[in-house]
XYZ file of C-alpha atoms in Angstrom:
527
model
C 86.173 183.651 140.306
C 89.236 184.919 142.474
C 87.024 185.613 145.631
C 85.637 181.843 144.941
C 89.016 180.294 144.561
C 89.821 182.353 147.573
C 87.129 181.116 149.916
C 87.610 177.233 148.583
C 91.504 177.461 149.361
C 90.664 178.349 152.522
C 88.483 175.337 153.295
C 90.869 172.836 151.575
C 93.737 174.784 154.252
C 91.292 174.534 156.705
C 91.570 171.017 156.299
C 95.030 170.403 156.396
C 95.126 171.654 159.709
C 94.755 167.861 160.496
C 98.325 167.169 160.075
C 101.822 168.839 160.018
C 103.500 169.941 156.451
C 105.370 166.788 156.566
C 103.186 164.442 156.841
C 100.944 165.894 153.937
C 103.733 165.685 151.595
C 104.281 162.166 151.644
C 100.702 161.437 151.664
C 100.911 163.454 148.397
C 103.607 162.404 146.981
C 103.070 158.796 147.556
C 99.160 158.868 146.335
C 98.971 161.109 143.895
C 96.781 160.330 140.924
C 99.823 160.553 138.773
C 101.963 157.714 140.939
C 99.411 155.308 139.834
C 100.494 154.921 136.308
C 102.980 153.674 134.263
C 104.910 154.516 131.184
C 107.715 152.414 130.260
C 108.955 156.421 128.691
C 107.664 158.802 130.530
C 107.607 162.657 129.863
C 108.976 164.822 132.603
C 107.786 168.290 134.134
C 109.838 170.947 135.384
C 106.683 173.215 136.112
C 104.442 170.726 137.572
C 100.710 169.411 137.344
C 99.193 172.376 138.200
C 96.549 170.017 140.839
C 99.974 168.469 142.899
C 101.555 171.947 142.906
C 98.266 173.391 144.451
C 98.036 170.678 147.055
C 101.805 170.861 148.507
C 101.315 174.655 148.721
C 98.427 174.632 150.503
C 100.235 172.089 153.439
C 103.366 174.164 153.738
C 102.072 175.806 156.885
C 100.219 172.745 157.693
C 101.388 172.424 161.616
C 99.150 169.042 162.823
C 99.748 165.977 163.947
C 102.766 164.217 162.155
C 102.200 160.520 161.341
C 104.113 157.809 159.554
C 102.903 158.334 156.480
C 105.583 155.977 154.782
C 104.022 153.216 156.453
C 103.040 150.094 154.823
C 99.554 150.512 154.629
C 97.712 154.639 155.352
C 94.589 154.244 157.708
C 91.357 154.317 156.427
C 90.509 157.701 158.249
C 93.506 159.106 156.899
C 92.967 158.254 153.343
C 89.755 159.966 153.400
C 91.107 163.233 154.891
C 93.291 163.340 152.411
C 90.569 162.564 149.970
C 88.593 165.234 151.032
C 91.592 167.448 150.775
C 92.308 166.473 147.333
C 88.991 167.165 146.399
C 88.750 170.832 147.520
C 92.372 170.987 145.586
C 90.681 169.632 141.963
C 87.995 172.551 143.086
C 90.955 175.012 143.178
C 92.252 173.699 140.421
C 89.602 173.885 137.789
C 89.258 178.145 139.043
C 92.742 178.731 138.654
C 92.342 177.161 135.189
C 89.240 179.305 134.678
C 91.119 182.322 135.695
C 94.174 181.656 133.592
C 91.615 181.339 130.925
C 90.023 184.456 131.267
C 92.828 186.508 131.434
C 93.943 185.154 127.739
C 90.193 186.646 127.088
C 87.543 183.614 127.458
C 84.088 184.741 129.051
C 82.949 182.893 131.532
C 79.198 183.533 133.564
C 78.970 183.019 137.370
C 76.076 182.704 139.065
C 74.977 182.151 142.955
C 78.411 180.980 143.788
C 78.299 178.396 141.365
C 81.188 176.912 138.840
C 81.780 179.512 136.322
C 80.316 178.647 132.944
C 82.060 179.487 129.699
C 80.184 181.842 127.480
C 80.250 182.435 124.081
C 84.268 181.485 123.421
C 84.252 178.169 121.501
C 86.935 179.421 118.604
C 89.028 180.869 121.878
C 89.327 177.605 123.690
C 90.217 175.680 120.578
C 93.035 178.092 120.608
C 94.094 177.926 124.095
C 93.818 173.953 123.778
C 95.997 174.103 120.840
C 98.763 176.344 123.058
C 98.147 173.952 125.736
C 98.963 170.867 123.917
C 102.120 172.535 122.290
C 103.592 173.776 125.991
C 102.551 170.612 127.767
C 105.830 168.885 126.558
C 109.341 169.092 127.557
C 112.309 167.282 128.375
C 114.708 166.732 130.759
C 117.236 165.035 128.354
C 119.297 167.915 127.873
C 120.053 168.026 131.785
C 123.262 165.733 132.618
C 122.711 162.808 134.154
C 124.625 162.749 138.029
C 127.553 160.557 136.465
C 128.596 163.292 133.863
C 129.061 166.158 135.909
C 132.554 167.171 136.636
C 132.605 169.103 139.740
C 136.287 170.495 139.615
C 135.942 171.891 136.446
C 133.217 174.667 136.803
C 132.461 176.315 133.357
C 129.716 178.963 133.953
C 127.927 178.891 136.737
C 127.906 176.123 139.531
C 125.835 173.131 138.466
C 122.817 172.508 140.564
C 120.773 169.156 142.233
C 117.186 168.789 140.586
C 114.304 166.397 140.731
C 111.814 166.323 137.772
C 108.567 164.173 137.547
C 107.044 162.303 135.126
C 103.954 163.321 134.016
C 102.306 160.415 133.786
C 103.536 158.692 136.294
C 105.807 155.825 136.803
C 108.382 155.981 134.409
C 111.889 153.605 134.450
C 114.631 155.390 135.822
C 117.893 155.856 137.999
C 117.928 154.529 141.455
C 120.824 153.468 143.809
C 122.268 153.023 147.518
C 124.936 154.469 148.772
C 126.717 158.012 147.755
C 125.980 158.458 143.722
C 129.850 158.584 143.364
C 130.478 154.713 144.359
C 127.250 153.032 143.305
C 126.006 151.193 141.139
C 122.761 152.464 139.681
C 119.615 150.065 139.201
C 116.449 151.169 136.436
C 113.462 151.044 138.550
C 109.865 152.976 138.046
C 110.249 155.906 139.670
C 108.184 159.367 139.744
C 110.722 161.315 139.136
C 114.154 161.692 137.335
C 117.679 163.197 138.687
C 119.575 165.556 136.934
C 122.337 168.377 136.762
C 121.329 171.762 136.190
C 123.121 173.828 134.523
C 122.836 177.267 133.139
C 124.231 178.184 129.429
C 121.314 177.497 127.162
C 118.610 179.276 125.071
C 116.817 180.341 128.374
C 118.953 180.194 131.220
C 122.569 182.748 130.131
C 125.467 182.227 132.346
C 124.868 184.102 135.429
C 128.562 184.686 136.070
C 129.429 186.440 133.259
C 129.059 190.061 131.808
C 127.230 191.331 135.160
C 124.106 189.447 134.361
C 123.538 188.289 137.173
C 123.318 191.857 139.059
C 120.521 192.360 137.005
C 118.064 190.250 138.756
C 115.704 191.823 140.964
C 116.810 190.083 143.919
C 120.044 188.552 143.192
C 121.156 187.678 146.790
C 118.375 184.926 146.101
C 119.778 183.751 142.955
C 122.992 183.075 144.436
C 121.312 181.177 147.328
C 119.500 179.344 144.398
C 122.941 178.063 143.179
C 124.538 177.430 146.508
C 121.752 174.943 147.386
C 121.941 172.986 144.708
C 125.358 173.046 143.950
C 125.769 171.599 147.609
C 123.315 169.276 147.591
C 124.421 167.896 144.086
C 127.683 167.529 146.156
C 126.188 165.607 149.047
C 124.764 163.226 146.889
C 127.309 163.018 145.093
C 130.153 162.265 147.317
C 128.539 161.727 151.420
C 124.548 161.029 150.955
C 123.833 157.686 151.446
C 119.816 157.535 151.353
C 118.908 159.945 148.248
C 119.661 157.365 145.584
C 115.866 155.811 146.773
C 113.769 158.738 148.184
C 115.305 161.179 145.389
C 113.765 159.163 142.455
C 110.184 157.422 144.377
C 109.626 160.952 146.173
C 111.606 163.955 144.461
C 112.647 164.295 148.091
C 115.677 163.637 150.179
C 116.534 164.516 154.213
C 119.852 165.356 155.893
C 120.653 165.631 159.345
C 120.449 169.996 159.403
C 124.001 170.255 160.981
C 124.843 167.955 157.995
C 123.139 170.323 155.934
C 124.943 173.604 157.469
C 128.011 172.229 156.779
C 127.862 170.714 153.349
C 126.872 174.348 151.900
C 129.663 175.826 154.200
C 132.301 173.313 152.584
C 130.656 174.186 149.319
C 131.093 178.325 149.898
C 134.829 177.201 150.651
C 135.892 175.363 147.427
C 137.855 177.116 145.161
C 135.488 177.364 142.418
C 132.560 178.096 143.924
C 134.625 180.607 146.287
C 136.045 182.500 143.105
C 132.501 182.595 141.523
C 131.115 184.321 144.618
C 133.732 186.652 144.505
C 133.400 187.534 141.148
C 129.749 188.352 141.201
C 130.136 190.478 144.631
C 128.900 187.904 147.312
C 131.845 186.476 148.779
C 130.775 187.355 152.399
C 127.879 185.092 151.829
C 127.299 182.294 154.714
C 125.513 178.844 155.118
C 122.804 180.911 157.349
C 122.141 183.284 154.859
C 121.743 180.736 152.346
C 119.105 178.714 154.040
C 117.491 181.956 155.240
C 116.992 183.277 151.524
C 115.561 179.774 150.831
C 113.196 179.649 153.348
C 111.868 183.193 151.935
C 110.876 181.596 148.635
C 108.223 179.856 150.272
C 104.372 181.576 149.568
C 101.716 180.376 151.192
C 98.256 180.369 148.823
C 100.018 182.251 145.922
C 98.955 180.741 142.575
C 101.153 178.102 140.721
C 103.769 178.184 143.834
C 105.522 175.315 144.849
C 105.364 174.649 148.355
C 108.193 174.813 150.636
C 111.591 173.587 149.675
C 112.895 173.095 153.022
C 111.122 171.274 156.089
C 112.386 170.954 159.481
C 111.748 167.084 160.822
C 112.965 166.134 164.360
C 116.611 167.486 163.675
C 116.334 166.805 160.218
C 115.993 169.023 157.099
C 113.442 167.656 154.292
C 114.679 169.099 150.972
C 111.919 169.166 148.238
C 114.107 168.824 144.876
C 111.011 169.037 142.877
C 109.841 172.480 144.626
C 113.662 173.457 144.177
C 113.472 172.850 140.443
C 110.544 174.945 140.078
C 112.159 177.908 141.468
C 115.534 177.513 139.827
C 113.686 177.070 136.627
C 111.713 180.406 136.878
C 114.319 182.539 139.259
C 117.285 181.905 136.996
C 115.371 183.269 133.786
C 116.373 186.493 133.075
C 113.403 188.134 130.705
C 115.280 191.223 128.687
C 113.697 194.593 129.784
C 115.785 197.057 128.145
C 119.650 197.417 128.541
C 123.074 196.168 127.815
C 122.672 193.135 129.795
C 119.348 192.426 128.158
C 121.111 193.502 124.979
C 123.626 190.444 125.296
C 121.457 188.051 126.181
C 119.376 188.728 123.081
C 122.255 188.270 120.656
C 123.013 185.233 122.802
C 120.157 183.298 122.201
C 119.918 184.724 118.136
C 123.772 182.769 117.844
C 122.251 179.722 120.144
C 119.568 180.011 116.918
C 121.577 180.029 113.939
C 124.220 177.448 115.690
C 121.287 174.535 115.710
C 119.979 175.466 112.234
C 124.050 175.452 110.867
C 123.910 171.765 112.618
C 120.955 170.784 110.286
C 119.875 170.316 106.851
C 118.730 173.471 106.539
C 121.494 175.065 106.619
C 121.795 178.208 105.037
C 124.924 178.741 102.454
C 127.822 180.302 102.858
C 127.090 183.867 101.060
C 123.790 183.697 103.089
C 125.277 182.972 106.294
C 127.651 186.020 106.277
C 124.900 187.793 106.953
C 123.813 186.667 109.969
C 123.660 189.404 112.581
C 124.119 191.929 109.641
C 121.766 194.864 109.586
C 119.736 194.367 105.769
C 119.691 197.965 103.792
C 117.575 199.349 100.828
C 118.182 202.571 99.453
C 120.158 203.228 101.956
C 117.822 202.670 105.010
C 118.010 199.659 107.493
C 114.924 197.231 106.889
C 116.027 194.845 110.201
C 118.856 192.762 110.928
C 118.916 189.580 110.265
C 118.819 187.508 113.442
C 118.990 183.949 112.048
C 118.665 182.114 108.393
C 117.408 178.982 106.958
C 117.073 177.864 103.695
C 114.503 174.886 103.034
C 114.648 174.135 98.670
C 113.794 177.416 97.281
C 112.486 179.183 100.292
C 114.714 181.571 102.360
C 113.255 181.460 106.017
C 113.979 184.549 108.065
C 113.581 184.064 111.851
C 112.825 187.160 114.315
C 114.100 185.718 117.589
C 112.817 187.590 120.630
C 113.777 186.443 123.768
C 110.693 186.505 125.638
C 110.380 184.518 128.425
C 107.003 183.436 130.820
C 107.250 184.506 134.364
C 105.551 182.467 136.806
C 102.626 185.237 137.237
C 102.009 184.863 133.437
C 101.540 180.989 134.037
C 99.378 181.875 136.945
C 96.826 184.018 134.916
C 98.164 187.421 136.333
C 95.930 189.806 134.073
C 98.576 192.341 133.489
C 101.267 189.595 132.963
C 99.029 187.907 130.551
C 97.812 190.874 128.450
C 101.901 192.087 128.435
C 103.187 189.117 126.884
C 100.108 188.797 123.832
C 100.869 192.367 123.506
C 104.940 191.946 123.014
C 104.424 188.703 120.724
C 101.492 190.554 118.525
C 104.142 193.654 118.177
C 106.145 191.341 116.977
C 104.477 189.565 114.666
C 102.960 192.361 113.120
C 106.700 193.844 112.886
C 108.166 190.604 111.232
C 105.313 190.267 108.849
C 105.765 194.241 107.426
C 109.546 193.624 107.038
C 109.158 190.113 105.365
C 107.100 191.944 102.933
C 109.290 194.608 102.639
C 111.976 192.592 101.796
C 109.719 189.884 99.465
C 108.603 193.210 97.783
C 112.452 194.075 97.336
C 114.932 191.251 97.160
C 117.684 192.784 96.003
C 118.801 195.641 98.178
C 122.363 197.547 99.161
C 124.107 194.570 101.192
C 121.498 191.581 99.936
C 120.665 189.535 97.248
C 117.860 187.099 98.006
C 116.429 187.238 93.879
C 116.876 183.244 94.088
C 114.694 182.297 96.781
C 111.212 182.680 97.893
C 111.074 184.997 101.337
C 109.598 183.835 104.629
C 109.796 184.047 108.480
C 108.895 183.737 111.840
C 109.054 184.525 115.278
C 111.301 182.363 117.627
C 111.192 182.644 121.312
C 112.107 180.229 124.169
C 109.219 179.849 125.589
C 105.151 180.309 123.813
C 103.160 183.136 124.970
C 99.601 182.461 123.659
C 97.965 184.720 121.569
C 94.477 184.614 120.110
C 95.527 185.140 116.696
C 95.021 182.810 114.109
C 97.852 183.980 111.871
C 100.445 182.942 114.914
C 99.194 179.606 113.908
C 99.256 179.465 110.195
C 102.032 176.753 109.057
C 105.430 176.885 107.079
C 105.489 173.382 105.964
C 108.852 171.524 105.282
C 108.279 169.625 102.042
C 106.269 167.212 104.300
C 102.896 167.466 106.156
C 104.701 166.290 109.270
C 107.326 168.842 108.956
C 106.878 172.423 109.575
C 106.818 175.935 111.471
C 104.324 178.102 112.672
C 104.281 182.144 112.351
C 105.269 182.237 116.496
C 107.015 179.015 117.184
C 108.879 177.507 120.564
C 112.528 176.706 120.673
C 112.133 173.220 121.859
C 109.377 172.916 118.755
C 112.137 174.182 116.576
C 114.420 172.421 117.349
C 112.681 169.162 117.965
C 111.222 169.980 114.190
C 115.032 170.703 113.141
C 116.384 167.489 114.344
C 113.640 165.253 112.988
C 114.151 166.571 109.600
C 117.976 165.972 109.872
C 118.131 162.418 111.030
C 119.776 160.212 110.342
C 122.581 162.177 108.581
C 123.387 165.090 111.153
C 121.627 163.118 114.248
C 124.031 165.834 116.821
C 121.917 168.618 115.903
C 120.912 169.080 119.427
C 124.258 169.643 120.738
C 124.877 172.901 119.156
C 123.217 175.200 121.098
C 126.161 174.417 124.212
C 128.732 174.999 121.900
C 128.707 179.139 122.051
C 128.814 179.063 125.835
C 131.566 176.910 125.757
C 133.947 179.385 123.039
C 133.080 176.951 119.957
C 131.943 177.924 117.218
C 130.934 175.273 114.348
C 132.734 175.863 110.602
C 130.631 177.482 108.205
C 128.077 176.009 106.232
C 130.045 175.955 102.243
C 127.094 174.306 100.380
């Protein structure tokens, strides 16, 4: 299936030969299958549809003829090139899917060249359908909006400039002329939404502090990562007068590349960028350097790659915002691989945890609460530590929270990535479910008394990593059919399920998890 994907990529490449990188990415952008639809609320993607994604990749070396393809009508000729194109890119597409698929374990049968068949893996695909559907969503609602970012007051790391779509297409949203700063904005349907970035949350610790971000792999490109989008999310801002249209229709927006240079120069300069360089060990860094380690991001063919984020266009610079999401969303996650620094992170997203639940209903009490973080004894052994509590009637929910996050070769089917996540989250499920019975087996024990309640749990991470098991899918229900956990459970499903469950009487739920970056820490439940 790779060596088939392989030889169709090259055809659909072959065929962008046609026309320059440019030009393809309007045509894409602008007749898309997606941009044909409308939702009055649309749904927004950081990651991408996996079919656009594959299409702009395949272009970025694209060096053709370059044509107006913003014109008022595309020739006829045109269309079907790109027709063709697209066509060779569903073909990609649906093996890239396949391969994904079988590296989760689904058997598939090729023959003479043809489209793989599935064999004999009906109860697999229901599960992988299942762990579709429940990634598929997400948000951008918990990004600021442009108008309430504060620029001069930098708390963490440097907010950042980034476009996400719509996922089914059209959707109303922010438009407006002129610098963001002095406009007046107008709701329009648009394919994709404008944000602020900013790092702090279950997923994405504060690079800044307690030498995280030295433990990236590559951190010169993280801190290029920032620098970007910190000064284009100055730019339009304060001095870009044309991204409050082509931001929102296109998820794209082009400077004049002097411009460019010297809007990330400025932004090395200011104080608080300038003092967060220094701190992390980059203050030498330059404009150059910064485009340069952008540049590198782009790669060509690789599987579910954006394509380029910058474009050169007659002394112009085409930024990609959308592309630029993508890789600020996967190269600022830092995925704990043993360590103090992965240490901290973990005990950073267990209080992130137990902050949203202490904003709910659920809400454990006071005597419970105490023991959050608190390593549980019998006879004078440790049984675990209790990483987060919950209390729903009569039931005592204990949540394992492991901080396992998706790289992108796990979302592109890598077999090793694949089989090293189910691996982690079975370990971990099989863990939580001996110690739950441990401790449903003994409720009273050296430093606990859980006598009154009925013992449960789960497993909490940021981000699902699919596994084949059916008990990761068995159900903790609420009280309510609509209500309820599952054995290995998302934090956006949490605390979606969290928030519905509190309304109308603690409707801020939500906010909670920003309140331990900031220093805050909410009162303790009493009752």
């Amino acid at each position: 299936m790779i060596a088939l994907r392989q030889a169709i990529a090259d055809a659909a490449t072959e065929v962008a030969t046609a026309y320059d990188s440019v030009t393809w990415l309007h045509l894409v952008r602008r007749l898309s299958p997606h941009a044909l639809a409308f939702a009055e609320a649309g749904t927004t993607d950081a990651q991408g549809d996996s079919r656009q994604r594959i299409a702009e990749n395949f272009v970025g070396t694209a060096r053709g003829d370059r044509l107006d393809a913003m014109s008022a009508s595309v020739p006829i000729a045109v269309s079907a090139k790109f027709a063709k194109f697209m066509a060779l890119v569903r073909l990609v597409d649906e093996l890239e899917g396949a391969i994904r698929s079988a590296s989760k374990g689904v058997k598939y049968k090729v023959h003479n060249n043809r489209r793989p068949a599935v064999f004999d893996s009906d109860a697999l695909l229901d599960a992988l359908h299942e762990f579709d559907v429940r990634t598929s969503w997400s948000s951008a609602e918990r990004e600021a909006r442009l108008n309430e970012v504060d620029l001069d007051s930098l708390d963490g790391d440097p907010p950042m400039l980034v476009a996400y779509r719509f996922t089914h297409g059209y959707a109303l949203d922010e438009t407006w002329h002129g610098s963001y700063s002095s406009a007046a904005t107008t709701e329009e349907p648009v394919q994709f939404t404008i944000r602020a970035f900013t790092t702090g949350g279950e997923k994405y610790i504060v690079l800044g502090r307690n030498n995280v971000l030295a433990s990236f792999d590559n951190p010169a490109e993280v801190v290029s990562l920032v620098i970007l989008g910190n000064a284009l999310l100055r730019a339009v801002l304060s001095t870009d007068n044309g991204a409050g249209q082509t931001l929102p229709r296109l998820g794209l927006m082009s400077l004049e590349t002097p411009a460019l240079q010297t809007q990330i120069h400025n932004t090395l300069g200011t104080p608080e960028v300038a003092d967060w360089l220094s701190t992390n060990g980059h203050s030498m860094l330059t404009s150059d350097e910064v485009l340069q380690g952008i540049r590198g991001l782009y790669e060509a063919g690789r599987r579910s790659r954006p394509g380029p984020v910058l474009q050169e266009q007659e002394g112009k610079t085409l930024v990609d915002a959308w592309a630029y999401a993508w890789h600020v969303t996967h190269g600022l996650k830092l995925s704990p691989s043993g360590g103090p620094v992965a240490n901290l992170t973990g005990k950073q997203f267990e209080i992130v945890v137990q902050e949203l639940i202490d904003g709910s209903i659920f809400a454990p009490p006071a005597e419970l609460r105490k023991l959050r973080g608190k390593d549980l004894r019998l006879n004078g052994s440790v049984v675990t530590d209790a990483d987060a509590l919950l209390v729903v009637g009569a039931k005592l929910i204990l949540v394992s929270c492991k901080r396992f996050l998706t790289a992108a070769d796990y979302l592109a089917g890598e077999h090793a990535a694949a089989r090293s996540g189910t691996d982690r989250l079975n370990k971990a499920l099989d863990e939580w479910r001996d110690r739950i019975a441990t401790l449903s087996q003994s409720p009273v024990g050296d430093n606990y008394d859980f006598s009154s309640y009925e013992i449960d749990g789960f497993v909490l991470m940021p981000e699902l990593i699919f596994t084949p098991r059916r008990d990761s899918r068995e159900l903790l229900r609420l009280g309510h059919n609509d209500l309820f956990f599952t054995r290995a459970e998302s934090y956006s499903q949490f605390a979606a399920t969290l928030e519905m469950a509190t309304w109308p009487r603690r409707a801020s739920a939500l906010a909670a998890p920003r309140l331990s970056e900031a220093g805050i820490r909410l009162a303790e439940h009493t009752g």
